[in-house]
Amino acid sequence: MTVEKINNSILHYREELLNHNLYSNIKTIQDLRTFVQIHVFAVWDFMSLLKSLQRKLTCTSTPWLPNNNSQTAYLINEIVLAEETDINQIGQRKSHYELYLEAIESFGADTNDIDLFLTKLKDEDIFNTINSSKIPKEVKDFLEFTFKIIEEGKPHKVAAAFTFGRENLIPSMFTAILKNFQQNFPEQDISKLIYYFERHIELDEDEHGPMALEMVVELAENDLEKWKEIEEVSVESLKKRIELWNSIENIIVDKKVLV
């Protein structure tokens, strides 16, 4: 099996995401606030996928010990560098999660749900926090899938979710989202949000996407069973994203009907 085979397996789900009706239904600034207030959970859990890979592929404890594959260590460290310590519009160092919070707060989006979630996480394990949180079921399912993959601890499966469910998808998906934003909010100041999406498109398309694909190939090690698991995780990652998008779209449309 190869990356090309995986791409063929997930093509249908990628196309569904790139052409999702959610984007055209984000028509008002309140719609946009609703979208980002839920999407922020996916922005946050991405960082956990990232750090899980860094822990698995490099040495992050003392005493230091050499890792088994310096190439995969290099790839994940390079990605972490930008994702965890990028720059905002005025040159301040920020993680991409912090960039997103900064962006959504700039046009009045509410961060109470994600703030409360992270506060509870300090005293509970991740699965208890997910289950007890007052967030949509599809968000819970999305997060549970991520953290079950992380907890299982197989680097090639984490890399599959990270690569085919995120880094290799995001440039095209964010381009579709941005196109809608620019059409529907020509006079609204969402410049920080646009910067966030454009920064992701630039990094993931030119650097992180190809690096993540190389990492998957290295971790698969020509093992057919590993490639099979990579394919399964990649498909399921995209299905969970579709369910998340469906949920956000339903919330936005239902609120319009109620109004």
mmCIF file of C-alpha atoms in Angstrom:
data_model
loop_
_atom_site.group_PDB
_atom_site.id
_atom_site.type_symbol
_atom_site.label_atom_id
_atom_site.label_comp_id
_atom_site.label_asym_id
_atom_site.label_seq_id
_atom_site.Cartn_x
_atom_site.Cartn_y
_atom_site.Cartn_z
ATOM 1 C CA MET A 1 0.000 0.000 0.000
ATOM 2 C CA THR A 2 1.119 3.571 -0.622
ATOM 3 C CA VAL A 3 0.155 7.168 0.083
ATOM 4 C CA GLU A 4 -1.561 7.186 -3.322
ATOM 5 C CA LYS A 5 -3.763 4.270 -2.230
ATOM 6 C CA ILE A 6 -4.708 6.112 0.960
ATOM 7 C CA ASN A 7 -5.554 9.229 -1.045
ATOM 8 C CA ASN A 8 -7.834 7.168 -3.270
ATOM 9 C CA SER A 9 -9.550 5.636 -0.236
ATOM 10 C CA ILE A 10 -10.290 9.010 1.344
ATOM 11 C CA LEU A 11 -11.074 10.926 -1.863
ATOM 12 C CA HIS A 12 -14.857 10.739 -1.423
ATOM 13 C CA TYR A 13 -14.684 12.076 2.148
ATOM 14 C CA ARG A 14 -12.246 14.838 1.195
ATOM 15 C CA GLU A 15 -14.559 15.964 -1.601
ATOM 16 C CA GLU A 16 -17.514 15.998 0.778
ATOM 17 C CA LEU A 17 -15.585 18.204 3.186
ATOM 18 C CA LEU A 18 -14.320 20.569 0.504
ATOM 19 C CA ASN A 19 -17.842 21.060 -0.839
ATOM 20 C CA HIS A 20 -19.714 21.039 2.451
ATOM 21 C CA ASN A 21 -22.838 23.204 2.723
ATOM 22 C CA LEU A 22 -21.620 24.560 6.051
ATOM 23 C CA TYR A 23 -19.460 27.154 4.323
ATOM 24 C CA SER A 24 -22.304 28.722 2.358
ATOM 25 C CA ASN A 25 -24.497 28.776 5.475
ATOM 26 C CA ILE A 26 -22.062 30.983 7.391
ATOM 27 C CA LYS A 27 -23.741 34.204 6.263
ATOM 28 C CA THR A 28 -23.808 36.497 9.296
ATOM 29 C CA ILE A 29 -21.284 37.470 11.923
ATOM 30 C CA GLN A 30 -23.292 35.451 14.468
ATOM 31 C CA ASP A 31 -23.052 32.397 12.185
ATOM 32 C CA LEU A 32 -19.297 32.906 12.089
ATOM 33 C CA ARG A 33 -19.130 33.193 15.872
ATOM 34 C CA THR A 34 -21.072 29.942 16.205
ATOM 35 C CA PHE A 35 -18.673 28.226 13.804
ATOM 36 C CA VAL A 36 -15.470 29.327 15.531
ATOM 37 C CA GLN A 37 -16.800 28.678 19.048
ATOM 38 C CA ILE A 38 -17.156 25.000 18.120
ATOM 39 C CA HIS A 39 -14.251 24.698 15.677
ATOM 40 C CA VAL A 40 -11.867 25.915 18.395
ATOM 41 C CA PHE A 41 -12.104 22.443 19.985
ATOM 42 C CA ALA A 42 -10.625 20.917 16.806
ATOM 43 C CA VAL A 43 -7.913 23.592 16.780
ATOM 44 C CA TRP A 44 -7.072 22.674 20.372
ATOM 45 C CA ASP A 45 -7.080 18.874 20.022
ATOM 46 C CA PHE A 46 -4.794 19.131 16.996
ATOM 47 C CA MET A 47 -2.095 20.355 19.392
ATOM 48 C CA SER A 48 -2.454 17.146 21.416
ATOM 49 C CA LEU A 49 -1.985 14.999 18.304
ATOM 50 C CA LEU A 50 1.108 17.044 17.558
ATOM 51 C CA LYS A 51 2.614 16.702 21.031
ATOM 52 C CA SER A 52 1.767 12.997 21.169
ATOM 53 C CA LEU A 53 3.864 12.474 18.047
ATOM 54 C CA GLN A 54 6.693 14.549 19.453
ATOM 55 C CA ARG A 55 6.728 12.437 22.636
ATOM 56 C CA LYS A 56 6.742 9.210 20.614
ATOM 57 C CA LEU A 57 9.296 10.208 17.997
ATOM 58 C CA THR A 58 11.766 12.233 20.062
ATOM 59 C CA CYS A 59 13.137 12.155 23.595
ATOM 60 C CA THR A 60 11.311 14.717 25.755
ATOM 61 C CA SER A 61 12.458 13.428 29.138
ATOM 62 C CA THR A 62 15.669 13.120 31.106
ATOM 63 C CA PRO A 63 18.036 11.390 31.087
ATOM 64 C CA TRP A 64 18.105 11.896 27.319
ATOM 65 C CA LEU A 65 18.313 8.811 25.134
ATOM 66 C CA PRO A 66 18.836 8.691 21.353
ATOM 67 C CA ASN A 67 15.710 8.039 19.284
ATOM 68 C CA ASN A 68 15.338 5.247 16.757
ATOM 69 C CA ASN A 69 14.786 7.427 13.706
ATOM 70 C CA SER A 70 16.348 10.870 13.498
ATOM 71 C CA GLN A 71 14.466 11.639 10.282
ATOM 72 C CA THR A 72 11.027 11.319 11.887
ATOM 73 C CA ALA A 73 12.334 13.226 14.924
ATOM 74 C CA TYR A 74 13.443 16.039 12.635
ATOM 75 C CA LEU A 75 10.119 16.112 10.786
ATOM 76 C CA ILE A 76 7.958 16.359 13.894
ATOM 77 C CA ASN A 77 10.270 18.861 15.608
ATOM 78 C CA GLU A 78 10.106 21.139 12.574
ATOM 79 C CA ILE A 79 6.313 20.991 12.566
ATOM 80 C CA VAL A 80 6.121 21.598 16.329
ATOM 81 C CA LEU A 81 8.364 24.649 16.010
ATOM 82 C CA ALA A 82 5.863 26.465 13.790
ATOM 83 C CA GLU A 83 2.663 25.124 15.355
ATOM 84 C CA GLU A 84 3.684 25.918 18.915
ATOM 85 C CA THR A 85 5.734 29.096 18.408
ATOM 86 C CA ASP A 86 4.570 30.853 15.230
ATOM 87 C CA ILE A 87 4.111 34.624 14.968
ATOM 88 C CA ASN A 88 0.987 36.755 14.911
ATOM 89 C CA GLN A 89 0.436 39.793 12.690
ATOM 90 C CA ILE A 90 2.653 42.015 14.830
ATOM 91 C CA GLY A 91 5.473 39.493 15.253
ATOM 92 C CA GLN A 92 4.620 38.127 18.703
ATOM 93 C CA ARG A 93 5.300 34.426 19.300
ATOM 94 C CA LYS A 94 2.099 32.428 19.659
ATOM 95 C CA SER A 95 0.956 28.841 19.283
ATOM 96 C CA HIS A 96 -1.631 28.338 16.556
ATOM 97 C CA TYR A 97 -4.223 27.685 19.254
ATOM 98 C CA GLU A 98 -3.422 31.084 20.777
ATOM 99 C CA LEU A 99 -3.552 32.672 17.322
ATOM 100 C CA TYR A 100 -7.037 31.257 16.877
ATOM 101 C CA LEU A 101 -8.248 32.484 20.272
ATOM 102 C CA GLU A 102 -6.816 35.914 19.538
ATOM 103 C CA ALA A 103 -8.567 35.923 16.156
ATOM 104 C CA ILE A 104 -12.013 34.834 17.294
ATOM 105 C CA GLU A 105 -12.060 37.146 20.292
ATOM 106 C CA SER A 106 -11.352 40.062 17.931
ATOM 107 C CA PHE A 107 -14.883 39.886 16.492
ATOM 108 C CA GLY A 108 -16.762 39.032 19.672
ATOM 109 C CA ALA A 109 -16.811 35.228 19.649
ATOM 110 C CA ASP A 110 -17.312 33.591 23.047
ATOM 111 C CA THR A 111 -14.490 31.385 24.389
ATOM 112 C CA ASN A 112 -16.291 30.348 27.580
ATOM 113 C CA ASP A 113 -16.884 26.730 26.460
ATOM 114 C CA ILE A 114 -13.272 25.996 25.571
ATOM 115 C CA ASP A 115 -11.998 27.933 28.617
ATOM 116 C CA LEU A 116 -14.235 25.931 30.947
ATOM 117 C CA PHE A 117 -13.230 22.693 29.212
ATOM 118 C CA LEU A 118 -9.511 23.349 29.736
ATOM 119 C CA THR A 119 -10.092 24.421 33.346
ATOM 120 C CA LYS A 120 -11.913 21.151 34.095
ATOM 121 C CA LEU A 121 -9.129 19.235 32.381
ATOM 122 C CA LYS A 122 -6.724 20.294 35.133
ATOM 123 C CA ASP A 123 -8.647 18.163 37.640
ATOM 124 C CA GLU A 124 -10.070 15.356 35.480
ATOM 125 C CA ASP A 125 -8.802 12.961 32.864
ATOM 126 C CA ILE A 126 -9.580 13.843 29.268
ATOM 127 C CA PHE A 127 -12.425 11.356 28.784
ATOM 128 C CA ASN A 128 -14.276 12.445 31.939
ATOM 129 C CA THR A 129 -13.876 16.052 30.860
ATOM 130 C CA ILE A 130 -15.276 15.301 27.416
ATOM 131 C CA ASN A 131 -18.255 13.333 28.759
ATOM 132 C CA SER A 132 -19.188 15.890 31.431
ATOM 133 C CA SER A 133 -18.857 18.930 29.178
ATOM 134 C CA LYS A 134 -21.915 20.691 27.756
ATOM 135 C CA ILE A 135 -20.784 20.577 24.142
ATOM 136 C CA PRO A 136 -22.526 18.985 21.130
ATOM 137 C CA LYS A 137 -22.350 15.191 20.879
ATOM 138 C CA GLU A 138 -20.456 15.385 17.570
ATOM 139 C CA VAL A 139 -17.763 17.519 19.220
ATOM 140 C CA LYS A 140 -17.459 14.923 21.981
ATOM 141 C CA ASP A 141 -17.203 12.141 19.379
ATOM 142 C CA PHE A 142 -14.542 14.098 17.491
ATOM 143 C CA LEU A 143 -12.459 14.612 20.633
ATOM 144 C CA GLU A 144 -12.923 11.047 21.889
ATOM 145 C CA PHE A 145 -11.695 9.660 18.584
ATOM 146 C CA THR A 146 -8.575 11.841 18.758
ATOM 147 C CA PHE A 147 -7.700 10.889 22.306
ATOM 148 C CA LYS A 148 -8.412 7.179 21.861
ATOM 149 C CA ILE A 149 -5.888 7.186 19.021
ATOM 150 C CA ILE A 150 -3.422 9.056 21.233
ATOM 151 C CA GLU A 151 -4.018 6.720 24.193
ATOM 152 C CA GLU A 152 -3.499 3.638 22.016
ATOM 153 C CA GLY A 153 0.007 4.947 21.453
ATOM 154 C CA LYS A 154 0.768 3.643 17.960
ATOM 155 C CA PRO A 155 2.805 6.364 16.209
ATOM 156 C CA HIS A 156 1.689 5.386 12.698
ATOM 157 C CA LYS A 157 -1.983 5.661 13.706
ATOM 158 C CA VAL A 158 -1.479 9.034 15.389
ATOM 159 C CA ALA A 159 0.436 10.175 12.306
ATOM 160 C CA ALA A 160 -2.445 9.013 10.083
ATOM 161 C CA ALA A 161 -4.988 11.117 12.006
ATOM 162 C CA PHE A 162 -2.547 14.018 12.057
ATOM 163 C CA THR A 163 -1.649 13.811 8.366
ATOM 164 C CA PHE A 164 -4.711 12.688 6.426
ATOM 165 C CA GLY A 165 -7.237 14.090 8.894
ATOM 166 C CA ARG A 166 -5.459 17.420 9.364
ATOM 167 C CA GLU A 167 -2.239 18.548 7.662
ATOM 168 C CA ASN A 168 -2.938 17.100 4.232
ATOM 169 C CA LEU A 169 -6.571 18.249 4.323
ATOM 170 C CA ILE A 170 -6.362 21.704 5.850
ATOM 171 C CA PRO A 171 -4.916 23.751 2.930
ATOM 172 C CA SER A 172 -7.776 22.831 0.574
ATOM 173 C CA MET A 173 -10.444 22.946 3.289
ATOM 174 C CA PHE A 174 -9.330 26.292 4.690
ATOM 175 C CA THR A 175 -9.142 27.707 1.154
ATOM 176 C CA ALA A 176 -12.819 26.757 0.683
ATOM 177 C CA ILE A 177 -13.702 28.382 4.023
ATOM 178 C CA LEU A 178 -11.723 31.540 3.241
ATOM 179 C CA LYS A 179 -13.428 31.969 -0.128
ATOM 180 C CA ASN A 180 -16.765 32.099 1.654
ATOM 181 C CA PHE A 181 -15.510 34.489 4.340
ATOM 182 C CA GLN A 182 -14.238 36.959 1.780
ATOM 183 C CA GLN A 183 -17.583 36.902 -0.048
ATOM 184 C CA ASN A 184 -19.846 37.172 2.996
ATOM 185 C CA PHE A 185 -17.830 39.484 5.246
ATOM 186 C CA PRO A 186 -16.247 42.092 2.955
ATOM 187 C CA GLU A 187 -16.713 44.918 5.481
ATOM 188 C CA GLN A 188 -16.352 43.031 8.765
ATOM 189 C CA ASP A 189 -12.924 43.158 10.408
ATOM 190 C CA ILE A 190 -11.980 39.500 10.631
ATOM 191 C CA SER A 191 -8.413 40.139 9.519
ATOM 192 C CA LYS A 192 -6.917 38.121 12.392
ATOM 193 C CA LEU A 193 -9.029 35.108 11.496
ATOM 194 C CA ILE A 194 -8.097 35.424 7.837
ATOM 195 C CA TYR A 195 -4.436 35.655 8.869
ATOM 196 C CA TYR A 196 -4.805 32.431 10.885
ATOM 197 C CA PHE A 197 -6.294 30.532 7.924
ATOM 198 C CA GLU A 198 -3.828 31.968 5.415
ATOM 199 C CA ARG A 199 -0.901 31.126 7.692
ATOM 200 C CA HIS A 200 -2.108 27.527 7.984
ATOM 201 C CA ILE A 201 -2.607 27.229 4.244
ATOM 202 C CA GLU A 202 0.898 28.541 3.595
ATOM 203 C CA LEU A 203 2.645 26.311 6.131
ATOM 204 C CA ASP A 204 0.662 23.125 5.549
ATOM 205 C CA GLU A 205 0.677 23.281 1.761
ATOM 206 C CA ASP A 206 4.347 24.099 1.301
ATOM 207 C CA GLU A 207 6.006 22.536 4.347
ATOM 208 C CA HIS A 208 3.992 20.633 6.945
ATOM 209 C CA GLY A 209 1.807 18.617 4.567
ATOM 210 C CA PRO A 210 4.735 17.097 2.643
ATOM 211 C CA MET A 211 6.696 16.574 5.876
ATOM 212 C CA ALA A 212 3.740 14.810 7.511
ATOM 213 C CA LEU A 213 3.368 12.513 4.482
ATOM 214 C CA GLU A 214 7.056 11.635 4.677
ATOM 215 C CA MET A 215 6.623 10.893 8.375
ATOM 216 C CA VAL A 216 3.746 8.485 7.652
ATOM 217 C CA VAL A 217 5.826 6.618 5.079
ATOM 218 C CA GLU A 218 8.745 6.343 7.519
ATOM 219 C CA LEU A 219 6.484 5.041 10.295
ATOM 220 C CA ALA A 220 4.660 2.549 8.062
ATOM 221 C CA GLU A 221 7.978 0.771 7.375
ATOM 222 C CA ASN A 222 6.561 -1.166 4.398
ATOM 223 C CA ASP A 223 4.381 -3.065 6.884
ATOM 224 C CA LEU A 224 1.055 -3.995 5.249
ATOM 225 C CA GLU A 225 -0.752 -4.192 8.597
ATOM 226 C CA LYS A 226 0.416 -0.694 9.511
ATOM 227 C CA TRP A 227 -0.722 0.649 6.132
ATOM 228 C CA LYS A 228 -4.118 -0.956 6.681
ATOM 229 C CA GLU A 229 -4.437 0.748 10.070
ATOM 230 C CA ILE A 230 -3.300 4.048 8.540
ATOM 231 C CA GLU A 231 -6.050 3.746 5.938
ATOM 232 C CA GLU A 232 -8.710 2.943 8.563
ATOM 233 C CA VAL A 233 -7.716 5.839 10.824
ATOM 234 C CA SER A 234 -7.535 8.263 7.890
ATOM 235 C CA VAL A 235 -11.057 7.390 6.736
ATOM 236 C CA GLU A 236 -12.467 7.587 10.255
ATOM 237 C CA SER A 237 -10.758 10.938 10.880
ATOM 238 C CA LEU A 238 -12.502 12.447 7.885
ATOM 239 C CA LYS A 239 -15.842 10.916 8.852
ATOM 240 C CA LYS A 240 -15.564 12.522 12.280
ATOM 241 C CA ARG A 241 -14.803 15.878 10.658
ATOM 242 C CA ILE A 242 -17.854 15.537 8.400
ATOM 243 C CA GLU A 243 -20.031 14.774 11.439
ATOM 244 C CA LEU A 244 -18.580 17.815 13.193
ATOM 245 C CA TRP A 245 -19.299 20.034 10.175
ATOM 246 C CA ASN A 246 -22.838 18.598 9.916
ATOM 247 C CA SER A 247 -23.434 19.429 13.569
ATOM 248 C CA ILE A 248 -22.234 23.026 13.228
ATOM 249 C CA GLU A 249 -24.316 23.494 10.073
ATOM 250 C CA ASN A 250 -27.431 22.176 11.840
ATOM 251 C CA ILE A 251 -26.902 24.517 14.789
ATOM 252 C CA ILE A 252 -26.504 27.511 12.473
ATOM 253 C CA VAL A 253 -29.510 26.627 10.301
ATOM 254 C CA ASP A 254 -31.743 25.822 13.285
ATOM 255 C CA LYS A 255 -30.970 29.178 14.902
ATOM 256 C CA LYS A 256 -31.923 30.925 11.671
ATOM 257 C CA VAL A 257 -35.239 29.056 11.606
ATOM 258 C CA LEU A 258 -35.936 30.006 15.226
ATOM 259 C CA VAL A 259 -35.241 33.652 14.438
#
